[in-house]
Each structure stands twice: as structure tokens, then as C-alpha cells.
Short mmCIF file of C-alpha atoms in Angstrom, two decimals:
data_model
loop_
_atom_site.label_atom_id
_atom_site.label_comp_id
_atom_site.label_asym_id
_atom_site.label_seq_id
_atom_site.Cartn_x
_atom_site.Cartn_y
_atom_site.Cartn_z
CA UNK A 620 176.37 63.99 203.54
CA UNK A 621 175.28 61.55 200.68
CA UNK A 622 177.36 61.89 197.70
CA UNK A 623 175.32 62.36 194.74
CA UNK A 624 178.05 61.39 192.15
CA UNK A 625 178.06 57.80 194.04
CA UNK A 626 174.67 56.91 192.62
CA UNK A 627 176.27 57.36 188.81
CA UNK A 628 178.01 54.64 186.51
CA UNK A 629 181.62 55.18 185.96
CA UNK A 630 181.95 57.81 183.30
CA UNK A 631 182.18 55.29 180.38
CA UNK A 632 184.20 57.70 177.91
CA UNK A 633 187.23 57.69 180.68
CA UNK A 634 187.37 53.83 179.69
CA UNK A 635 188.38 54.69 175.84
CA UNK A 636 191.45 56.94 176.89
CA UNK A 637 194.12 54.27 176.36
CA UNK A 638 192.87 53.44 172.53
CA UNK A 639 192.53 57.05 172.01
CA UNK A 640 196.31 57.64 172.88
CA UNK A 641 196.80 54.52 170.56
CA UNK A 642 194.77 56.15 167.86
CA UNK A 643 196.53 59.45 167.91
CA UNK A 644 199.75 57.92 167.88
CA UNK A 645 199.35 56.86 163.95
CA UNK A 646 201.52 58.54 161.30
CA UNK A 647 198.59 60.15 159.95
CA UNK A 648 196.94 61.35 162.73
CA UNK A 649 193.43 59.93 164.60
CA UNK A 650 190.02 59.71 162.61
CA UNK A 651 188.10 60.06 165.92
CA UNK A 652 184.46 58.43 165.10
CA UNK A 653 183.37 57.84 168.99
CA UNK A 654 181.52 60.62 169.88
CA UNK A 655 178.60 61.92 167.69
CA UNK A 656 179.48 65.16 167.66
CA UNK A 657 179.01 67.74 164.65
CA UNK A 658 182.47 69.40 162.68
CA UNK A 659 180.49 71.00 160.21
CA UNK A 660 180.24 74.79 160.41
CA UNK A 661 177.02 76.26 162.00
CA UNK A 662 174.62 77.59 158.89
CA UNK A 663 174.92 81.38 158.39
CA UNK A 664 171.60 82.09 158.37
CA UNK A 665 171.74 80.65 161.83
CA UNK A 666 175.56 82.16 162.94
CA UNK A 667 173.26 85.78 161.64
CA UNK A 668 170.20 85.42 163.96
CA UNK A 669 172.77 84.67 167.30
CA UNK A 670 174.54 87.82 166.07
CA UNK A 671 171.58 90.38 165.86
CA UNK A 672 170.44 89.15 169.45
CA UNK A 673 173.85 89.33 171.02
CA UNK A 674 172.49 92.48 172.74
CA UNK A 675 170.55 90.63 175.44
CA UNK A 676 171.40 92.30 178.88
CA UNK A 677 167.64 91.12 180.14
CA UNK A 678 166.81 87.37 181.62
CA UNK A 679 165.03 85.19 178.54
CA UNK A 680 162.19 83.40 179.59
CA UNK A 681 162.29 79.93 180.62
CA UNK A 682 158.75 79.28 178.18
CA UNK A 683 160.82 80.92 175.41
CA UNK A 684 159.51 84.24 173.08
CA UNK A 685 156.71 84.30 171.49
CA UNK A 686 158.09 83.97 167.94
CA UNK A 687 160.10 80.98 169.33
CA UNK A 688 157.18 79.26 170.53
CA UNK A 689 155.86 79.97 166.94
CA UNK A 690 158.42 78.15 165.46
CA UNK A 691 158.16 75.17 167.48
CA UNK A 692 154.97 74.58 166.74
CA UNK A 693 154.80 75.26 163.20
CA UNK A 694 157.88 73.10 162.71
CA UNK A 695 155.88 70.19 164.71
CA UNK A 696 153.10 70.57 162.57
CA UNK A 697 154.97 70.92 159.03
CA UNK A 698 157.69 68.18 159.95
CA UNK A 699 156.12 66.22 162.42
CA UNK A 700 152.37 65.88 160.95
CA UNK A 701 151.40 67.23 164.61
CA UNK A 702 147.98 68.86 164.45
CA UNK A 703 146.52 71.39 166.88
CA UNK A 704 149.70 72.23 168.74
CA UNK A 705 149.69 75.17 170.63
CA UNK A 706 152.42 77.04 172.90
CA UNK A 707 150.86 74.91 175.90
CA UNK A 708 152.31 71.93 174.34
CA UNK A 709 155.68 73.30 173.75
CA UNK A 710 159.09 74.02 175.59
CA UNK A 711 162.24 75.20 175.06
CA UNK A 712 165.04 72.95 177.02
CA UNK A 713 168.96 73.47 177.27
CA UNK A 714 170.16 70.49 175.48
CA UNK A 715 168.36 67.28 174.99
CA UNK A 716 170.73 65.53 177.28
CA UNK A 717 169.98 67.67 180.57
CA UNK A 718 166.33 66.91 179.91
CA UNK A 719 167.01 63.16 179.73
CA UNK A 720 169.02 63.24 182.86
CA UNK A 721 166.75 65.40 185.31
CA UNK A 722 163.18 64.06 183.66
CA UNK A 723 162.93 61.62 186.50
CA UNK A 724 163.49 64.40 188.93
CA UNK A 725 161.46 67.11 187.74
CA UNK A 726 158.28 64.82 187.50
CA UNK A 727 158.64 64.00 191.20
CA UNK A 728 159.78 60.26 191.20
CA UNK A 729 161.28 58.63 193.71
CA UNK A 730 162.22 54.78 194.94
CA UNK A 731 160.06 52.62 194.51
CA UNK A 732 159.55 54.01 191.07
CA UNK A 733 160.66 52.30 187.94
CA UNK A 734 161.89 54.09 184.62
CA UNK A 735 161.80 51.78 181.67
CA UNK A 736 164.24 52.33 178.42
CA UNK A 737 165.70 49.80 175.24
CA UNK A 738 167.78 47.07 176.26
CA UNK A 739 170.52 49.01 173.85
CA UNK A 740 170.24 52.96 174.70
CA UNK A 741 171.57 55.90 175.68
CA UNK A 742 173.69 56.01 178.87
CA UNK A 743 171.58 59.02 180.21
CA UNK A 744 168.48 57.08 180.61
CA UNK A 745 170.13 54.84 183.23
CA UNK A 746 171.89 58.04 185.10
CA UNK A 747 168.42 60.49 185.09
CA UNK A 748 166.50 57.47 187.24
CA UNK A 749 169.92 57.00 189.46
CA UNK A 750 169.76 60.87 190.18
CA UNK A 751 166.33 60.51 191.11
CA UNK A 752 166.64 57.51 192.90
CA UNK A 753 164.33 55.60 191.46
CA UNK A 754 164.59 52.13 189.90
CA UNK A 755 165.26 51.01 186.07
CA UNK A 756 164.81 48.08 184.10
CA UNK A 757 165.35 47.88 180.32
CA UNK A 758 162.81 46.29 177.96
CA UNK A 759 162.82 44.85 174.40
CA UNK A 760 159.51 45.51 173.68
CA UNK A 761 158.04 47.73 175.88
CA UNK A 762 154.52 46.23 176.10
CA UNK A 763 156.05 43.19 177.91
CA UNK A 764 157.35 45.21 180.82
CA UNK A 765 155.44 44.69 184.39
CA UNK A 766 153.42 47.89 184.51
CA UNK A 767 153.52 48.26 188.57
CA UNK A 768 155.57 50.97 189.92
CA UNK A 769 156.74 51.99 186.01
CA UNK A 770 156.40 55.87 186.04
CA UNK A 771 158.34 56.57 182.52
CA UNK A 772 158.76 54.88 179.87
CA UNK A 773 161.17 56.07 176.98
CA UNK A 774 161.32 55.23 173.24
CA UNK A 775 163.90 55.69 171.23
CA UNK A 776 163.67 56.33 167.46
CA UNK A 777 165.86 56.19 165.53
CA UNK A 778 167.92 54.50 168.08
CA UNK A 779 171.19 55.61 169.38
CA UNK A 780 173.34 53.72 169.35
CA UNK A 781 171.66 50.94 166.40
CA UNK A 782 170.08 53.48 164.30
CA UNK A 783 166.81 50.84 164.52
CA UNK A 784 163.79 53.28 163.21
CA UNK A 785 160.85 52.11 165.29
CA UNK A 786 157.63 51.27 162.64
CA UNK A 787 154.27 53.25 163.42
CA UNK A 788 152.47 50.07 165.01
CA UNK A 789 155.30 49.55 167.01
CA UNK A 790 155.08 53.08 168.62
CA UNK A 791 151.06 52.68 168.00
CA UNK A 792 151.20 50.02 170.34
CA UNK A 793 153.45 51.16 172.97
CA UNK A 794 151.79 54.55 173.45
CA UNK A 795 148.52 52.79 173.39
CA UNK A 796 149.84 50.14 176.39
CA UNK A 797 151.46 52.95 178.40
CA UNK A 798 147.92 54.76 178.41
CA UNK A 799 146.32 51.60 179.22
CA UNK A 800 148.87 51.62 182.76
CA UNK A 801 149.33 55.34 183.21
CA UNK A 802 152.59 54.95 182.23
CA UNK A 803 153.81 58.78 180.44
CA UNK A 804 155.24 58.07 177.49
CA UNK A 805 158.96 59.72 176.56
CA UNK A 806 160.10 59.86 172.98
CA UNK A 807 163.78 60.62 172.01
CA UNK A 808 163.19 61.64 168.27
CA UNK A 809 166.27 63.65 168.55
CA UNK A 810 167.59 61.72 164.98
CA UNK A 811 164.53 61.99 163.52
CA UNK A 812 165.27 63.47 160.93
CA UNK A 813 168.17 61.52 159.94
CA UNK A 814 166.36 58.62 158.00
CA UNK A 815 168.60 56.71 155.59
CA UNK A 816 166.27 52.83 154.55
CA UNK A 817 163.52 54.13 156.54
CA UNK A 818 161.43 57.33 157.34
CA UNK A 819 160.84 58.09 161.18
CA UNK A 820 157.62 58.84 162.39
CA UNK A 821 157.34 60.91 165.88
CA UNK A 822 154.89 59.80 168.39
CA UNK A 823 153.51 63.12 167.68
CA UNK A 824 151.63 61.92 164.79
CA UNK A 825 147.77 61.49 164.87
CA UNK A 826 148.43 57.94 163.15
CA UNK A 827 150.28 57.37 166.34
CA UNK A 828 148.84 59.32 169.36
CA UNK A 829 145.60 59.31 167.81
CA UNK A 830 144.95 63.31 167.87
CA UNK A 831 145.96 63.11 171.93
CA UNK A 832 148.79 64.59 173.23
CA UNK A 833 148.13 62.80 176.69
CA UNK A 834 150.45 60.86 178.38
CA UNK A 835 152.95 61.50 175.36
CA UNK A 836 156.14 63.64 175.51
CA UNK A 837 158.56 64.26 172.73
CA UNK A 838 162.36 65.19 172.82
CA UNK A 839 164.27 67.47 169.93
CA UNK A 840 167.68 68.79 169.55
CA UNK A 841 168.44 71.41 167.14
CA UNK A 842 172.50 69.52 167.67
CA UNK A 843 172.82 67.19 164.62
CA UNK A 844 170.08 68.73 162.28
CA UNK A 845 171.99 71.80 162.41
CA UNK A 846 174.93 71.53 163.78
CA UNK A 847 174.53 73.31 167.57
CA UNK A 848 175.68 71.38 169.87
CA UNK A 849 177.48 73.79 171.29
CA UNK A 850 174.46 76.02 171.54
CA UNK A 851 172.36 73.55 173.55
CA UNK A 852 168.98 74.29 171.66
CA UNK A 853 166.72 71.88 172.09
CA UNK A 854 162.55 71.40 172.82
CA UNK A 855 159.94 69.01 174.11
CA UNK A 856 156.53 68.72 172.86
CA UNK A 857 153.38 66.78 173.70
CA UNK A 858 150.92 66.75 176.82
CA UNK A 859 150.26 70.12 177.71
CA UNK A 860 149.90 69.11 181.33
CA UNK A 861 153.05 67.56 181.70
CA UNK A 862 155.10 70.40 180.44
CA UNK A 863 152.68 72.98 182.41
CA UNK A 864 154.26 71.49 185.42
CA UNK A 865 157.84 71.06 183.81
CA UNK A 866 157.78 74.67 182.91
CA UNK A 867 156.95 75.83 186.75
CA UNK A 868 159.43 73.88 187.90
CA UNK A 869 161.98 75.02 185.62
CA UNK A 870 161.22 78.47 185.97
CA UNK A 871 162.42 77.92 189.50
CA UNK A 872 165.54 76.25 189.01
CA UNK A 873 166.45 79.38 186.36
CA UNK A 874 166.60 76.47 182.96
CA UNK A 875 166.40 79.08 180.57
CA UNK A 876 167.50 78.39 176.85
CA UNK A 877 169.68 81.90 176.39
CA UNK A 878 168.03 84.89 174.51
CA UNK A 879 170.33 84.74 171.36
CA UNK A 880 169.96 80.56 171.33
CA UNK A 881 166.29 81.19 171.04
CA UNK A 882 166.49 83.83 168.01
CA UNK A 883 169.03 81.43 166.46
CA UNK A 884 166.69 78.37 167.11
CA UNK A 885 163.77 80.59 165.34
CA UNK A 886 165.97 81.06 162.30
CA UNK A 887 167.17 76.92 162.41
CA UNK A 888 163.51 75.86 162.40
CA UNK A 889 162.55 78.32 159.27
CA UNK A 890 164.84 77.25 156.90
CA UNK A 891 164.88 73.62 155.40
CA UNK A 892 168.18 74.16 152.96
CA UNK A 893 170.21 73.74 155.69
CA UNK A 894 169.01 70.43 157.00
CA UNK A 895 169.02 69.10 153.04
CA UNK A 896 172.35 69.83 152.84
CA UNK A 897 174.13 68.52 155.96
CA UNK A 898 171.81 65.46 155.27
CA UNK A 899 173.18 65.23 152.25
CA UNK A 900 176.81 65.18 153.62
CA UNK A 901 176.16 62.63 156.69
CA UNK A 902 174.86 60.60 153.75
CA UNK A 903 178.06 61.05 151.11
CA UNK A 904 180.16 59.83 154.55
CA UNK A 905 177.82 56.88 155.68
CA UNK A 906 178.40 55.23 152.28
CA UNK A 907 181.96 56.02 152.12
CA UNK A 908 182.42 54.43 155.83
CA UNK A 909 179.52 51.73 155.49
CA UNK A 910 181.60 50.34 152.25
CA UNK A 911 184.83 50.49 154.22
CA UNK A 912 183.19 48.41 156.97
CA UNK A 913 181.72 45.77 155.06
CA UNK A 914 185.07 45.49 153.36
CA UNK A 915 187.68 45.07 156.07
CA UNK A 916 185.13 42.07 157.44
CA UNK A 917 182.24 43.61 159.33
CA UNK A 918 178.63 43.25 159.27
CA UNK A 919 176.29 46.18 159.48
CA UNK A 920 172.82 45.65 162.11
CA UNK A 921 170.04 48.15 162.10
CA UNK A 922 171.78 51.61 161.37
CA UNK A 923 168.67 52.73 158.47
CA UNK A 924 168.64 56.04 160.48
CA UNK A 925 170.66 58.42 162.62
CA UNK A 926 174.38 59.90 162.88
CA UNK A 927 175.79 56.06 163.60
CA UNK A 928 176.77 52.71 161.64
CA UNK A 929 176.37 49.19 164.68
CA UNK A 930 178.62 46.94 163.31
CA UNK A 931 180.17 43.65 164.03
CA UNK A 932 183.47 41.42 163.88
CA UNK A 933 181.40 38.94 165.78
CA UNK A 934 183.92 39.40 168.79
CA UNK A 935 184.41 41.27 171.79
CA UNK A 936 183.66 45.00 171.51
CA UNK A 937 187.09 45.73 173.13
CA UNK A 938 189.04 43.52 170.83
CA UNK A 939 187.15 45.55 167.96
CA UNK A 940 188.24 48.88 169.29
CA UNK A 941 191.65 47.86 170.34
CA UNK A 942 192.37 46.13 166.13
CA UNK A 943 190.77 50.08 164.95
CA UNK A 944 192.81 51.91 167.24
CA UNK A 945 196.12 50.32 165.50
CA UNK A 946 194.94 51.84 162.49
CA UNK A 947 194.31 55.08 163.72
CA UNK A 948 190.65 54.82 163.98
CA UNK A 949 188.62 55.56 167.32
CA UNK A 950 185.09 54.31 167.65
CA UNK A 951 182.52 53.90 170.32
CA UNK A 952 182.44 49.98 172.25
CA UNK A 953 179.25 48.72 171.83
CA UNK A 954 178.86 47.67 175.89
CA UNK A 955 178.76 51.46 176.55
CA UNK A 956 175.07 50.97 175.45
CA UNK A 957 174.06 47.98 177.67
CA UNK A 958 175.32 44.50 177.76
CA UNK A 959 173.69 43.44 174.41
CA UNK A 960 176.02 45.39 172.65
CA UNK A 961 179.33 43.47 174.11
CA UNK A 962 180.28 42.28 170.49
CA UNK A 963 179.28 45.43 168.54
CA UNK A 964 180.83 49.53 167.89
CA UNK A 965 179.25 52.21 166.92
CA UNK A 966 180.75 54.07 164.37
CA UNK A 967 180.10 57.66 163.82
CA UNK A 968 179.33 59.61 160.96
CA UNK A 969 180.67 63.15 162.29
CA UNK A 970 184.01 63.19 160.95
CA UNK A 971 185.00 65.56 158.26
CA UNK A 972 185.16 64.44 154.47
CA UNK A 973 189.24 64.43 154.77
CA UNK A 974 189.27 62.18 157.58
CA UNK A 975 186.58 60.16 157.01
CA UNK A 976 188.68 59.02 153.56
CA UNK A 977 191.39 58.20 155.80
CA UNK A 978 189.28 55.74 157.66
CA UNK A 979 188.29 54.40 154.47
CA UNK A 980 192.04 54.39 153.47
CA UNK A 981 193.08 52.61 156.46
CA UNK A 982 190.20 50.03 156.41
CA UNK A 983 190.78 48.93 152.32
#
């Protein structure tokens, strides 16, 4: 029987365990800035809506409620500058990542075809064409990729790990070329809206997809905007064909987004305060951290959006990681991302106020 798990990468996070035990071993305790994930408490108005649908004894439905599919596309209207979107081009996913990793799958590719994503990118990419079997090649800009065999193509913006905010032409373009090919077009907006020097635009916009939804897919998580990661709430939007057939499939593999996670996700999209406000504290840490940096002798690349700062010593990610670790400091290795980013880290923003002044402590 073929082992599925020997199609995958080594886990990369398995890799940092040494520098974490390093890190933790500091007087003062680790400032963990590796992994993106949120420490801020979920909103109440939020934490409310999961409570008064905690009596759920029935199956939700894997196209969502009614009122959720509301939300989703008013939000992709008001946010997004979407126009015309109706429940057709809408669905509910658990978590951003499981979509990313079983795309390939669900839309029926195989080998011989190819998956395209950024040279730089997301480690999921890479595994959700392994699990299908199909092929991947990375691209710098997508419109130079050989179109033959290329099934998916996904954009990134703002980037994880650089924080690199694609421009409107630039996604203009690409959705135009993949059209031209038949190539369906995946957009991982999940940062969106975390612009810092620059304002993202989805793909979703008519300046962008020209009115159409065809051939054009976007991904959003509910995780950093709002904190719920842990609830894995999360939503694609775009071409209502494509997500007619994701939604059959996934109604028989049982991905359902839980009945209380969609009443919570209602309540996230409706209220703006919340986003304003964590905003406003991933911004108070990026300049405390981004000042730090610059100090103690790196340079800052790309980083004008998203939950991340790339930065440089001009030397081997490792050596980076292994110097920060001495100081207590844990960060991500920049070759966890693809090759390009051997001499880079990426430094998160989700630490707490307390410990992100300890970084800044250490680093002065």
C-alpha cells in the first residue's frame, strides 16, 4: 500500500526544535515570533454569537446558512469592491490551509498536471499538488510560465512570507494570461486586509477581473483579521462554476464549517471595530520590531503588508536564526519558503505587547 505521507516534504517546523530549546533557555523567557499565529483575545461580539449557537445538536450545511452566505457576500462587495456576488459564488471552508492543501484534489488533477505558485510562498502550495500527484513549478512572474499541462495557478497577495502587495496590473495581467490558457486562477488574499505602505486589491475587483468571476477563485480566513484561528473560519469566492462543483464534492466528504463557527463568522464579518483595532495593534508592534531590526544590523525587503517583517543579515538563514535564538528570540528561516529565501527570516508580528518589548530589548 502506497504511503501517502511519502509524497510530503519533511515537516519543516520539526527543523526549528533545537533553536527553540535555545530560545527558551534565556533568563527571560522565549519571544517566539515563528509562527503567525494570533495571542490576542477573540472579540466579544464574536466569543457572544459562538455562545448563543452552542445549542447545535443538527449537521450544519456544508454551503453554510443563509444569513452566513449573506455575510459573505455583502462583506465581498463592501470590502472587496466585488459587484454582483451572489450565494453561487460563495463558500464556507474549514480553514484556509485545508483548502490550499486539497484544491488540487478536489478539482480532479492528476500527473501530468502542473500547479504553478511564487518562487517565495507558502509551504502548502507545494504539499496540495504532492497529495494530488500532480507536478509543480514556481514562477516569478506568472505570465512567463509554459502554459501546457498548468491546471492552477496561485497568487499570493500580500505575500506570506515577504509581505510583497501585488499592484492591480500585476494581478490585471496574470488573470488576464491565465484566461488566455485556461489556466483557473487561485488568489490567497488571506492578509488582505493587513496593508501597512500599500493597499491590497483582491482579484475580485472589476478593475481586476473585469466584472467576470470566471476562471478566478479567491481565498479568506477570518484567522488574523479576527483572531480565529482556532475556529477554522474561512471562505472562497469567485467562479460560480468552480465552487458549484467544490461544494458537491465537499458535501460528500462531510467539510462542513461547524454551526456555531458560522453564526460567529456572521457576527466577525458585521462589525468593522474589531478589525480597526487589532490592526491598529499589529501596527504599534511592527514599528516597535521593524525599528529593533534595522537597529541590531538588518535590512527590511518587501513586508508593506501582512502579519510578517523579511529581513536580512545578508547571511545564511540558519546562522540568522541560530545569533536570535542566543538572545531569546525565535523566528521563522527564510528557506522554509523556497530556496530564494536561504539568506532571509521572517519575523512575526503575533507576539504580545510584553514580549514583543523584550525582543526589542534584546535586539538594542
Amino acid at each position: 500500500m502506497s504511503v501517502v505521507s511519502d509524497r510530503l516534504p519533511t515537516f519543516p517546523w520539526d527543523k526549528l526544535e533545537p533553536y527553540k530549546a535555545t530560545a527558551a533557555a534565556h533568563p527571560d523567557g522565549i519571544v517566539d515570533l515563528s509562527v503567525g499565529t494570533p495571542v490576542d483575545p477573540v472579540p466579544e461580539v464574536i466569543q457572544k454569537a459562538l455562545v448563543a449557537a452552542a445549542d447545535s445538536p443538527g449537521y450544519p450545511t456544508v454551503w453554510g446558512t443563509p444569513e452566513l452566505r449573506d455575510a459573505l457576500t455583502g462583506w465581498c462587495e463592501r470590502r472587496l469592491g466585488a459587484r454582483g456576488v451572489t450565494h453561487r459564488n460563495v463558500l464556507p471552508i474549514v480553514g484556509s490551509k485545508e483548502l490550499v492543501a486539497w484544491l488540487p484534489t478536489q478539482l480532479g488533477l492528476g500527473p501530468g498536471d502542473r500547479v504553478a505558485y511564487p518562487r517565495l510562498a507558502y509551504p502548502t502550495y507545494e504539499v496540495g499538488a504532492r497529495l494530488a500527484r500532480a507536478d509543480h513549478v514556481t514562477y516569478d512572474d506568472p505570465t512567463e510560465l509554459d502554459p501546457a499541462g498548468l491546471k492552477l495557478l496561485w497568487l499570493n497577495s500580500p505575500s506570506n512570507p515577504t509581505g510583497r502587495v501585488l499592484s492591480k496590473d500585476e494581478l490585471t495581467r496574470a488573470v488576464a494570461w491565465a484566461r488566455e490558457h485556461g489556466v483557473l486562477v487561485a488568489s490567497d488574499e488571506c492578509y488582505l486586509e493587513l496593508g501597512w505602505e500599500a493597499d491590497p486589491t483582491s482579484v475580485l475587483h472589476p478593475d481586476v477581473c473585469g466584472g467576470s468571476y470566471d476562471g478566478v477563485v479567491a481565498v479568506h480566513s477570518l484567522s488574523k483579521r479576527s483572531n480565529l484561528a482556532g475556529y477554522r473560519a474561512a471562505f472562497l469566492a469567485g467562479d460560480a462554476a468552480v465552487l458549484g462543483e467544490l461544494l458537491q464534492i465537499r458535501k460528500h466528504g462531510g467539510m462542513m464549517t461547524s454551526a456555531p463557527t458560522q453564526a460567529a463568522v456572521v457576527a466577525a464579518l458585521g462589525d468593522d471595530a474589531h478589525v480597526r483595532e487589532q490592526r491598529e495593534r499589529y501596527a504599534a508592534r511592527r514599528a516597535v520590531l521593524r525599528e529593533a531590526l534595522v537597529g541590531h544590523g538588518f535590512r527590511i525587503e518587501h513586508s508593506e503588508a501582512s502579519l510578517y517583517l523579511w529581513a536580512t543579515r545578508d547571511e545564511s538563514c540558519w546562522d540568522t536564526v541560530a545569533h536570535l535564538a542566543t538572545l531569546g528570540i525565535l523566528v521563522a528561516p527564510g528557506d522554509f519558503y523556497g530556496e530564494a529565501g536561504r539568506d532571509f527570516v521572517r519575523v512575526a508580528l503575533t507576539a504580545t505587547d510584553e514580549r514583543v518589548r523584550a525582543a526589542a530589548t534584546r535586539l538594542n
